[in-house]
mmCIF file of N, CA, C and O in Angstrom:
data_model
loop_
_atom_site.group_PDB
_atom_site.id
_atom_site.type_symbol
_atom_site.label_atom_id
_atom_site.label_comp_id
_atom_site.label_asym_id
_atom_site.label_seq_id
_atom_site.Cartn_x
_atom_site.Cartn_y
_atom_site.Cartn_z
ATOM 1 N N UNK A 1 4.247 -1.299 4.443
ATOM 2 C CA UNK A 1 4.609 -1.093 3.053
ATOM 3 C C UNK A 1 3.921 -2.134 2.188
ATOM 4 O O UNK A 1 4.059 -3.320 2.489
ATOM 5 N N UNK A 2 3.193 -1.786 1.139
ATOM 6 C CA UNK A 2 2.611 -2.527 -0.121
ATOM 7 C C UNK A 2 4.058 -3.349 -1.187
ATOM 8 O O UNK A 2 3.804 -4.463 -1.646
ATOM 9 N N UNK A 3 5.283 -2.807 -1.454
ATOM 10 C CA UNK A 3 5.929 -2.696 -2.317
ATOM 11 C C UNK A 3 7.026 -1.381 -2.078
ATOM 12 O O UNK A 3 6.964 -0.169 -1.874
ATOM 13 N N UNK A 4 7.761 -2.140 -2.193
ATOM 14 C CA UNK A 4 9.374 -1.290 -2.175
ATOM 15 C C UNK A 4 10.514 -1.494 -3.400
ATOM 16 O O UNK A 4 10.501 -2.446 -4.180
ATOM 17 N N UNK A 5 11.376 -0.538 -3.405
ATOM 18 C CA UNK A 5 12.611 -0.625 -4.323
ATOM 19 C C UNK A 5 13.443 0.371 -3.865
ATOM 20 O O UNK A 5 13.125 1.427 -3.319
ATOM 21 N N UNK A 6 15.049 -0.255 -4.260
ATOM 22 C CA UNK A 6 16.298 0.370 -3.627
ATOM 23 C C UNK A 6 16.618 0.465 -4.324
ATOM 24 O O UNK A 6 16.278 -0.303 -5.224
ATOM 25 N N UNK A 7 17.805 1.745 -4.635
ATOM 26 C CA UNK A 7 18.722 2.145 -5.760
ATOM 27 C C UNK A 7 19.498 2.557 -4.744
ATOM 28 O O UNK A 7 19.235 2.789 -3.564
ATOM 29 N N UNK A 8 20.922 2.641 -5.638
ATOM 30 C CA UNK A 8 22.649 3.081 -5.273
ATOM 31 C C UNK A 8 22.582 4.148 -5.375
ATOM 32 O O UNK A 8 21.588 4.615 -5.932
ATOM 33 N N UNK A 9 23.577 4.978 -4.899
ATOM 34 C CA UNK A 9 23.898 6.438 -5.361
ATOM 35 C C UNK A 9 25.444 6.935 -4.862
ATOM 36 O O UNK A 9 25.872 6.763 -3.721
ATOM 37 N N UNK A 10 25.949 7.380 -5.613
ATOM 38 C CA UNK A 10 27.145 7.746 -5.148
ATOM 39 C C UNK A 10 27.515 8.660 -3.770
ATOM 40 O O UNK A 10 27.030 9.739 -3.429
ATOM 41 N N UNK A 11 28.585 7.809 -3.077
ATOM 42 C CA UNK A 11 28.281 8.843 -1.672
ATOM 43 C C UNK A 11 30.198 9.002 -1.431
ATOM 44 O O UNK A 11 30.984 8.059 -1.332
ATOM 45 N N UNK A 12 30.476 10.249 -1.395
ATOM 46 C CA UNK A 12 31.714 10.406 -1.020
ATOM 47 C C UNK A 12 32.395 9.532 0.336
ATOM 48 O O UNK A 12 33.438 8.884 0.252
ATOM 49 N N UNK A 13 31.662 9.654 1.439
ATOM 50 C CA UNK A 13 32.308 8.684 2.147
ATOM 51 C C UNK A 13 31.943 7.320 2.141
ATOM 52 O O UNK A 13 32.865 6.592 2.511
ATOM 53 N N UNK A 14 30.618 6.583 1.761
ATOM 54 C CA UNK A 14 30.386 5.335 1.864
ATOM 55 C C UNK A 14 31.221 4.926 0.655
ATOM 56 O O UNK A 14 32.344 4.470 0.438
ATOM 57 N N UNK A 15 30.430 5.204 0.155
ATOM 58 C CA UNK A 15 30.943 5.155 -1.919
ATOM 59 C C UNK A 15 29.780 4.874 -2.306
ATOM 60 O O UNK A 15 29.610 5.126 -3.498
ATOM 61 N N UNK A 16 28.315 4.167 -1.418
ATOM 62 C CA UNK A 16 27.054 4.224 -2.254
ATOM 63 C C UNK A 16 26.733 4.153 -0.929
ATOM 64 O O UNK A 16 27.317 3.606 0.006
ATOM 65 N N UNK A 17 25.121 5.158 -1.012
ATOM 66 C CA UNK A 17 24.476 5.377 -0.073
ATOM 67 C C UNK A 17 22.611 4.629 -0.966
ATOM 68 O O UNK A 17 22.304 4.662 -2.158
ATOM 69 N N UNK A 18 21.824 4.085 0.181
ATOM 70 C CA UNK A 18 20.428 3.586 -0.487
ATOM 71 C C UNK A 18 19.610 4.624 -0.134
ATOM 72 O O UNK A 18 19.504 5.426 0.794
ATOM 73 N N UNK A 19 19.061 4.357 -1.175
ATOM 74 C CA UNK A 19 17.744 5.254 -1.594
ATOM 75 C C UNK A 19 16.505 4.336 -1.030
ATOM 76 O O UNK A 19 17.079 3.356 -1.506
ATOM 77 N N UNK A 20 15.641 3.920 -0.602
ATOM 78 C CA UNK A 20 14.708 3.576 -0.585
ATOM 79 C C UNK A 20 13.014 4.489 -0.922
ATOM 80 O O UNK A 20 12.484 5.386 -0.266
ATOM 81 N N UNK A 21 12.488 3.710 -2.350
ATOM 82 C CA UNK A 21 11.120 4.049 -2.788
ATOM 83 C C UNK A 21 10.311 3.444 -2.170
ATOM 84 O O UNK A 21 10.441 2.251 -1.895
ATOM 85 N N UNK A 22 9.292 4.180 -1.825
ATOM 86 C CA UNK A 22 8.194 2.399 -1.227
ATOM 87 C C UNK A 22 6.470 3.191 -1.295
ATOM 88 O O UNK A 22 6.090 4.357 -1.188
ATOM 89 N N UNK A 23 5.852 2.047 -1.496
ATOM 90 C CA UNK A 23 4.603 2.116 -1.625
ATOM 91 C C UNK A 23 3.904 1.826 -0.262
ATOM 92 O O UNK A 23 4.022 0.693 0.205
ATOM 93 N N UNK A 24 3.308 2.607 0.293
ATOM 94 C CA UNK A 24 2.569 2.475 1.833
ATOM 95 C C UNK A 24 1.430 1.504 1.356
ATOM 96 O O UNK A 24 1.193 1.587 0.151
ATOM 97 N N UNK A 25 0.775 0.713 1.976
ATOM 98 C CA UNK A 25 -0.447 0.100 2.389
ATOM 99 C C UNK A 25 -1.714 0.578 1.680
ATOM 100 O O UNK A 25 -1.181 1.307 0.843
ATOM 101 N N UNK A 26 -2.857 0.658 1.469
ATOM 102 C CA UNK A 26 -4.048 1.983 1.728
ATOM 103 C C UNK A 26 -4.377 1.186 3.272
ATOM 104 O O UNK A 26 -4.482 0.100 3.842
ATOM 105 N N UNK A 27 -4.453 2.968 3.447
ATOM 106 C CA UNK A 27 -4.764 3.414 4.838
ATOM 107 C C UNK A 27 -3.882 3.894 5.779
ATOM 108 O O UNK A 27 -4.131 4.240 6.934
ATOM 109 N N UNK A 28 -2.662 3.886 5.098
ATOM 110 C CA UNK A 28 -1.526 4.205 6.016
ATOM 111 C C UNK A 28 -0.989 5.580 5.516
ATOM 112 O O UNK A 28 -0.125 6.233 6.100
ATOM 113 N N UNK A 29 -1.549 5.897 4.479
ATOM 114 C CA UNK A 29 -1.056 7.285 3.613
ATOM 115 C C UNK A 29 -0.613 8.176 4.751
ATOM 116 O O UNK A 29 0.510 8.615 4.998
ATOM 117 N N UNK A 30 -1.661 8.324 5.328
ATOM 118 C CA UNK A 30 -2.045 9.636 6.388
ATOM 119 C C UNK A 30 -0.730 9.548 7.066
ATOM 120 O O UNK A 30 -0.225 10.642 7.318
ATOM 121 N N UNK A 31 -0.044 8.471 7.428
ATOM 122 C CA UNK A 31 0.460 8.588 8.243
ATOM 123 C C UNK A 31 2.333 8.430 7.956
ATOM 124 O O UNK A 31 3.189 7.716 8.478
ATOM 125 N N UNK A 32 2.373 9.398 6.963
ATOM 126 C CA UNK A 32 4.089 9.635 6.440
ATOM 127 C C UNK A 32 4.419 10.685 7.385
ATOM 128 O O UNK A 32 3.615 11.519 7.803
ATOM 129 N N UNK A 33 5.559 10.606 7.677
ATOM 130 C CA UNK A 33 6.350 11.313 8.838
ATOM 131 C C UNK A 33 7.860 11.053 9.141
ATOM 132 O O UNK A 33 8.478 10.156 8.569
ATOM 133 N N UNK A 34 8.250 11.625 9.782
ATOM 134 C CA UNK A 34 9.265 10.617 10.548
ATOM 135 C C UNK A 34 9.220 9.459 11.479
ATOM 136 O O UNK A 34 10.118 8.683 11.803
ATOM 137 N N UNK A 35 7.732 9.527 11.904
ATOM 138 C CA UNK A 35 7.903 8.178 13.071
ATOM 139 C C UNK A 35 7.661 7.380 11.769
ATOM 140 O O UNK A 35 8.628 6.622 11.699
ATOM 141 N N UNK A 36 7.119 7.236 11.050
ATOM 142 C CA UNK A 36 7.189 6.192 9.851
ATOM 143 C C UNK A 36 8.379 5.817 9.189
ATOM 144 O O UNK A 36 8.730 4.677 8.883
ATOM 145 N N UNK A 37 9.073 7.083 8.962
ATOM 146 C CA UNK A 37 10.310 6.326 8.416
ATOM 147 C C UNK A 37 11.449 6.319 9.558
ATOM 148 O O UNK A 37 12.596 5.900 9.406
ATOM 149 N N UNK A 38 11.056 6.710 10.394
ATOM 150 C CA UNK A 38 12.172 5.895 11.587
ATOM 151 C C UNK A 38 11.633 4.460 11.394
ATOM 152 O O UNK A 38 12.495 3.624 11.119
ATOM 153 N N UNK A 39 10.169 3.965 11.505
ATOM 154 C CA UNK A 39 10.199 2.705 11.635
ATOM 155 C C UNK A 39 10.205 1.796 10.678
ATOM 156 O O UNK A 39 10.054 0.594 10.895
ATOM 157 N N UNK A 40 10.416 2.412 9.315
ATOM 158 C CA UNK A 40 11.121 1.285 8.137
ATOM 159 C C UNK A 40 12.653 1.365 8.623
ATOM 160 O O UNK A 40 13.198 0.269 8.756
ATOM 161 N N UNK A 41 13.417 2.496 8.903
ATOM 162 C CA UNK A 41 14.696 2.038 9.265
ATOM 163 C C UNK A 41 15.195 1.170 10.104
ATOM 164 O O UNK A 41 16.239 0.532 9.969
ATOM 165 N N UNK A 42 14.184 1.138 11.281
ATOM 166 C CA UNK A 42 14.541 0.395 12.448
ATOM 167 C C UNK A 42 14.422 -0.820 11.949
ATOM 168 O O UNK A 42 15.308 -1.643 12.179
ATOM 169 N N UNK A 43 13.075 -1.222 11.014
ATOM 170 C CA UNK A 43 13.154 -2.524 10.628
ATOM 171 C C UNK A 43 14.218 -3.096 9.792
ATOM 172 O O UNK A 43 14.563 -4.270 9.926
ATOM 173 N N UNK A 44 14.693 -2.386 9.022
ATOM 174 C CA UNK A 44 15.441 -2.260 7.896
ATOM 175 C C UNK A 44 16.347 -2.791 8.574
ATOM 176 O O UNK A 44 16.726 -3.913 8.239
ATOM 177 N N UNK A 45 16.908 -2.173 9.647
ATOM 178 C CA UNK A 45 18.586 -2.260 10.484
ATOM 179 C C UNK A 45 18.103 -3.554 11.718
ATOM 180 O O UNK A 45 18.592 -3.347 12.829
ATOM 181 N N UNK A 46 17.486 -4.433 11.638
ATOM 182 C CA UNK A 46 17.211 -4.716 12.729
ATOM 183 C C UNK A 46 17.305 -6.582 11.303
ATOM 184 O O UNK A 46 18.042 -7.564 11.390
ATOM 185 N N UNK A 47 16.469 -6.327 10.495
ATOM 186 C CA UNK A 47 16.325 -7.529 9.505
ATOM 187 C C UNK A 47 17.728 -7.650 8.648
ATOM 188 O O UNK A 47 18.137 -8.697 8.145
ATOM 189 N N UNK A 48 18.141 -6.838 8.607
ATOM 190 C CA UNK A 48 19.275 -6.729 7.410
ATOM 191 C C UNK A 48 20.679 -6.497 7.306
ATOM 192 O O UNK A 48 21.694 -6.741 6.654
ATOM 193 N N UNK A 49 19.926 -5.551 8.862
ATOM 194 C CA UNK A 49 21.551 -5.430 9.570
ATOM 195 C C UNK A 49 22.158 -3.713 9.005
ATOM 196 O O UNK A 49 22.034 -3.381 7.826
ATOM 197 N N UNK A 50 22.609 -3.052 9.750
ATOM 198 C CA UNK A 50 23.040 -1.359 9.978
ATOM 199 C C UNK A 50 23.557 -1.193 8.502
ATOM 200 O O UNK A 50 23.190 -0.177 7.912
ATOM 201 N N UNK A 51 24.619 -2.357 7.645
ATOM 202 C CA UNK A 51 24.850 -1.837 6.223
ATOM 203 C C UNK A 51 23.793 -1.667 5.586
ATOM 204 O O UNK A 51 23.959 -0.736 4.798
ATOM 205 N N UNK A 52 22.698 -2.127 5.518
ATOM 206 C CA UNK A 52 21.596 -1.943 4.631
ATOM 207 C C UNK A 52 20.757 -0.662 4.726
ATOM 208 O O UNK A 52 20.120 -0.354 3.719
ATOM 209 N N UNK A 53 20.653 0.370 6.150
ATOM 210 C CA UNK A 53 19.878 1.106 6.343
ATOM 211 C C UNK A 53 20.239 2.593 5.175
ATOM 212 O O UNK A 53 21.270 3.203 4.893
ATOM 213 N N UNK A 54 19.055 2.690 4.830
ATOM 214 C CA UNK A 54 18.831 3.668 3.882
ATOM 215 C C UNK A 54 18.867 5.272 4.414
ATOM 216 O O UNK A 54 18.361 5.706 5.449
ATOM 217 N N UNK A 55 19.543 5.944 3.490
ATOM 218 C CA UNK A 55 20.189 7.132 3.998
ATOM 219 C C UNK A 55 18.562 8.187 3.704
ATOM 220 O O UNK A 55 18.227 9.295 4.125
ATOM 221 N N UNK A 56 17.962 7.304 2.908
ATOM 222 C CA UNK A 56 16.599 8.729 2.312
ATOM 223 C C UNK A 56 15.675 7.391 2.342
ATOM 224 O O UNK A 56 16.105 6.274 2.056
ATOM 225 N N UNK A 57 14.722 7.596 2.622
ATOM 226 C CA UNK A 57 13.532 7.062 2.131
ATOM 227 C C UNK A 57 11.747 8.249 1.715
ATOM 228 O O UNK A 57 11.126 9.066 2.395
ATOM 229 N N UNK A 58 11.566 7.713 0.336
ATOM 230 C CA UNK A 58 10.703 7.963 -0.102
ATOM 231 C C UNK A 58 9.435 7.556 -0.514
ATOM 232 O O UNK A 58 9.205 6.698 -1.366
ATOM 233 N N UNK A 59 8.773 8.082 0.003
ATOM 234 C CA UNK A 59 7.527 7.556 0.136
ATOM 235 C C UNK A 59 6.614 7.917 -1.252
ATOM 236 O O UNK A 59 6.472 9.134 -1.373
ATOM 237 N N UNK A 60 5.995 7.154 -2.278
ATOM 238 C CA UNK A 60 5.689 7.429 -3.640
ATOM 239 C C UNK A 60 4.463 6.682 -3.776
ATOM 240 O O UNK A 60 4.181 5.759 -3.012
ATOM 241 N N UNK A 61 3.707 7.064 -4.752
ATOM 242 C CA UNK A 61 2.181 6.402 -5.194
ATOM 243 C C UNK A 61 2.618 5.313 -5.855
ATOM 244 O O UNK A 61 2.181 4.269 -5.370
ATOM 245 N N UNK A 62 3.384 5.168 -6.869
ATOM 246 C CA UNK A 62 3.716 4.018 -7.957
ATOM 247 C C UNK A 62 4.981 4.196 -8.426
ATOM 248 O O UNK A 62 5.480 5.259 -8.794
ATOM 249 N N UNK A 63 5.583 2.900 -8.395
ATOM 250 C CA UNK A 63 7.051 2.581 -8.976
ATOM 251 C C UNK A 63 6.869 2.565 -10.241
ATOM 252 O O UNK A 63 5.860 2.041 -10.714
ATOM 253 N N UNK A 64 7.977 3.233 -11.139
ATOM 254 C CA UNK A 64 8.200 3.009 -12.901
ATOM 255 C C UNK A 64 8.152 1.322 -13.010
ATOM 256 O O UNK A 64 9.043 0.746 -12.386
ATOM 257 N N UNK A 65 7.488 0.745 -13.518
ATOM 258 C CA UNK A 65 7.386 -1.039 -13.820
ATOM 259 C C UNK A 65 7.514 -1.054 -15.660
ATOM 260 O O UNK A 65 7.204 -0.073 -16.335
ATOM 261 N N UNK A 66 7.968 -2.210 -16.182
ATOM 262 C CA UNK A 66 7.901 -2.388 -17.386
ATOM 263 C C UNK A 66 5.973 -3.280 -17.490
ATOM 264 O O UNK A 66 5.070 -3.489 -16.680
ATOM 265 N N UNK A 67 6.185 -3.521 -18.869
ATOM 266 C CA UNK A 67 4.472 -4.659 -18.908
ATOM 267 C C UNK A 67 4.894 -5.974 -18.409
ATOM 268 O O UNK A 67 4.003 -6.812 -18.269
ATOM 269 N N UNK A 68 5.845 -6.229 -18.180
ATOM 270 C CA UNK A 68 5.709 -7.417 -17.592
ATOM 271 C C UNK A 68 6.093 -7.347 -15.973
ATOM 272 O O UNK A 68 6.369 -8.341 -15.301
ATOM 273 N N UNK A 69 6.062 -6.173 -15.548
ATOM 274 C CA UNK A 69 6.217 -6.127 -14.058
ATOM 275 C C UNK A 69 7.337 -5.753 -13.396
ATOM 276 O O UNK A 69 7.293 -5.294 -12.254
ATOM 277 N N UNK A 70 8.290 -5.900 -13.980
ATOM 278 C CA UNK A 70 9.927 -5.372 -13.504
ATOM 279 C C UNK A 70 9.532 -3.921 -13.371
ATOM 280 O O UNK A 70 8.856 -3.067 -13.944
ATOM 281 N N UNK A 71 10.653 -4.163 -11.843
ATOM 282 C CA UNK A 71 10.331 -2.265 -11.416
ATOM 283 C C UNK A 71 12.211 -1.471 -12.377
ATOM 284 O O UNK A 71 13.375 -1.866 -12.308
ATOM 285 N N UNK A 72 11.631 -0.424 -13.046
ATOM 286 C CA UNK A 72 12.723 0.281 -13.646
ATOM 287 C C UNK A 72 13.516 0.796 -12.352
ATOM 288 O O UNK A 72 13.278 1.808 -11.693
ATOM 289 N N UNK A 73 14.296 0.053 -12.201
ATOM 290 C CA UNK A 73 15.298 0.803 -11.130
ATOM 291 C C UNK A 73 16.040 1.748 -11.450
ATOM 292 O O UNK A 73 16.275 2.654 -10.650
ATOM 293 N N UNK A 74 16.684 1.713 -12.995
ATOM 294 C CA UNK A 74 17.316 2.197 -13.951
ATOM 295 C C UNK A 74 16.934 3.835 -14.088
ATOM 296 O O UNK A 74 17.737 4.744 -14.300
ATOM 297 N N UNK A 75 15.562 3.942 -13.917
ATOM 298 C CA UNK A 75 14.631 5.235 -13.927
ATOM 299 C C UNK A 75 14.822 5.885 -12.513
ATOM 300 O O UNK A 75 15.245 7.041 -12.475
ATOM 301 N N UNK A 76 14.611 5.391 -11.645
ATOM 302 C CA UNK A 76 14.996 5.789 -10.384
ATOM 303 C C UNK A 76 16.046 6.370 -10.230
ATOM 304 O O UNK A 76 16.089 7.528 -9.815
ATOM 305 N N UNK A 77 16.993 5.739 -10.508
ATOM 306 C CA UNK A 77 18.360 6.209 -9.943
ATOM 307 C C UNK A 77 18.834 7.377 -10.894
ATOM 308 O O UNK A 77 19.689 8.172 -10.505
ATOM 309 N N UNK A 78 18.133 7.488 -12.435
ATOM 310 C CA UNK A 78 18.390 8.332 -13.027
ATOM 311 C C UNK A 78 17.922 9.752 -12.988
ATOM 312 O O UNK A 78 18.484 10.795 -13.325
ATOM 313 N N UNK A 79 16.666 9.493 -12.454
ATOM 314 C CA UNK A 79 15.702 10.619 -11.378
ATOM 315 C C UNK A 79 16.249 11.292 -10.481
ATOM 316 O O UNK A 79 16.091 12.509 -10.375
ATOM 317 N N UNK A 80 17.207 10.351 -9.457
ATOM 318 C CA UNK A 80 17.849 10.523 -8.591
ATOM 319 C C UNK A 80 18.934 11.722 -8.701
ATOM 320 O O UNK A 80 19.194 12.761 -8.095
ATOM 321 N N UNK A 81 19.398 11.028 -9.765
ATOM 322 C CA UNK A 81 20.816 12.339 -9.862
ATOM 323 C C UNK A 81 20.657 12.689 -10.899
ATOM 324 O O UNK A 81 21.520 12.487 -11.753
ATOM 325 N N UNK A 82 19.673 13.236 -11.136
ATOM 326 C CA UNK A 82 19.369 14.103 -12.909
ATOM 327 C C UNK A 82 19.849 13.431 -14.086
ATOM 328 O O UNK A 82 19.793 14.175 -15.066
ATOM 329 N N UNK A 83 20.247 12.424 -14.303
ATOM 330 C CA UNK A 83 20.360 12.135 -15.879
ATOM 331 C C UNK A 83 19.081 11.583 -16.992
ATOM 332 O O UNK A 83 17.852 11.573 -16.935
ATOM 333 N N UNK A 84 19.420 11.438 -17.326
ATOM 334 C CA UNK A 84 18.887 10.846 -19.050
ATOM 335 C C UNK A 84 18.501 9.478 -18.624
ATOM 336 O O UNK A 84 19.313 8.556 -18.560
ATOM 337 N N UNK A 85 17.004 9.349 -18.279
ATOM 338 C CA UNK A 85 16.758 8.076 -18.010
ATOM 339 C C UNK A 85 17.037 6.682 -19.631
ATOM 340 O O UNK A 85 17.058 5.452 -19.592
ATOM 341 N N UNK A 86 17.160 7.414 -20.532
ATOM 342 C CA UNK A 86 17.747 6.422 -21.695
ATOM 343 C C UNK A 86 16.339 5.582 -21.853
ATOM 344 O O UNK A 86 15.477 5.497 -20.979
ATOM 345 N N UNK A 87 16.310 5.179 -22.727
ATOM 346 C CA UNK A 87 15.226 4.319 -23.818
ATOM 347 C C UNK A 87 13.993 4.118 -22.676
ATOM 348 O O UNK A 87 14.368 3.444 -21.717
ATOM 349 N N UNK A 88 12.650 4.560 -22.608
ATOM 350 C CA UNK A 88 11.975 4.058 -22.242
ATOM 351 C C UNK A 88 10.556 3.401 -22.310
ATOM 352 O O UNK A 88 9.575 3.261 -21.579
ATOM 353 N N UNK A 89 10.953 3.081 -23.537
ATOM 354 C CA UNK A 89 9.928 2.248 -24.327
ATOM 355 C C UNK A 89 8.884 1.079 -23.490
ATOM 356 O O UNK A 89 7.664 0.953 -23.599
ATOM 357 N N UNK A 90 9.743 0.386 -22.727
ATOM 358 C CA UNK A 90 9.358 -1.042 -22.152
ATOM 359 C C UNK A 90 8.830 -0.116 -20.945
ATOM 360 O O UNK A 90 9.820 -0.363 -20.256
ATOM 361 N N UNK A 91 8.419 0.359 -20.494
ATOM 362 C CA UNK A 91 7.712 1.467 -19.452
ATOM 363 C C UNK A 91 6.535 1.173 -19.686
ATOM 364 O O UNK A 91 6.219 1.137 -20.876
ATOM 365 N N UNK A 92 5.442 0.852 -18.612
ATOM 366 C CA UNK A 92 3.959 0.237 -18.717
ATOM 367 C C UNK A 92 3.173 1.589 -18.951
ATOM 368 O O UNK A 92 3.438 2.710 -18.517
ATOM 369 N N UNK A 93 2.478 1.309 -19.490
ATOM 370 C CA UNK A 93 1.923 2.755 -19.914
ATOM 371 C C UNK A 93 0.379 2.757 -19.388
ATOM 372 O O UNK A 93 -0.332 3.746 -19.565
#
């Protein structure tokens, strides 16, 4: 992975389940699958420990960032479950 980001989401039995976004390497494109994201989970659950492992992971070209570099998590999660991502002015254009 080049770059990653996690968002919450509401989960009836956890009460929040993770989302994981992440940016592959170049050169690793080719190779999205499940043995790939078995092996961010494994790492995931192995560094962080079984609460942290992510229920979805998505594999994406570029994270929403503002101009000064902050990743819009805010956008994500609003992506996530259809709402109104709200003001997005500070969005790098």
């Amino acid at each position: 992975m080049a770059e990653a980001a996690v968002i919450g989401i509401p989960d009836e039995l956890k009460g929040q389940s993770i989302i994981a976004h992440v940016i592959l390497r170049r050169g690793f494109e080719d190779q999205v699958g499940q043995g790939l994201r078995a092996s961010i989970t494994e790492h995931v659950r192995r560094e962080l420990g079984p609460i942290a492992t992510p229920a979805e992971i998505r594999v994406v070209e570029a994270l929403p960032k503002t101009r000064s570099g902050k990743i819009l998590r805010r956008l994500l999660r609003a992506q996530a479950l259809g709402e109104d991502p709200g003001d997005l002015t500070t969005l790098e254009g």
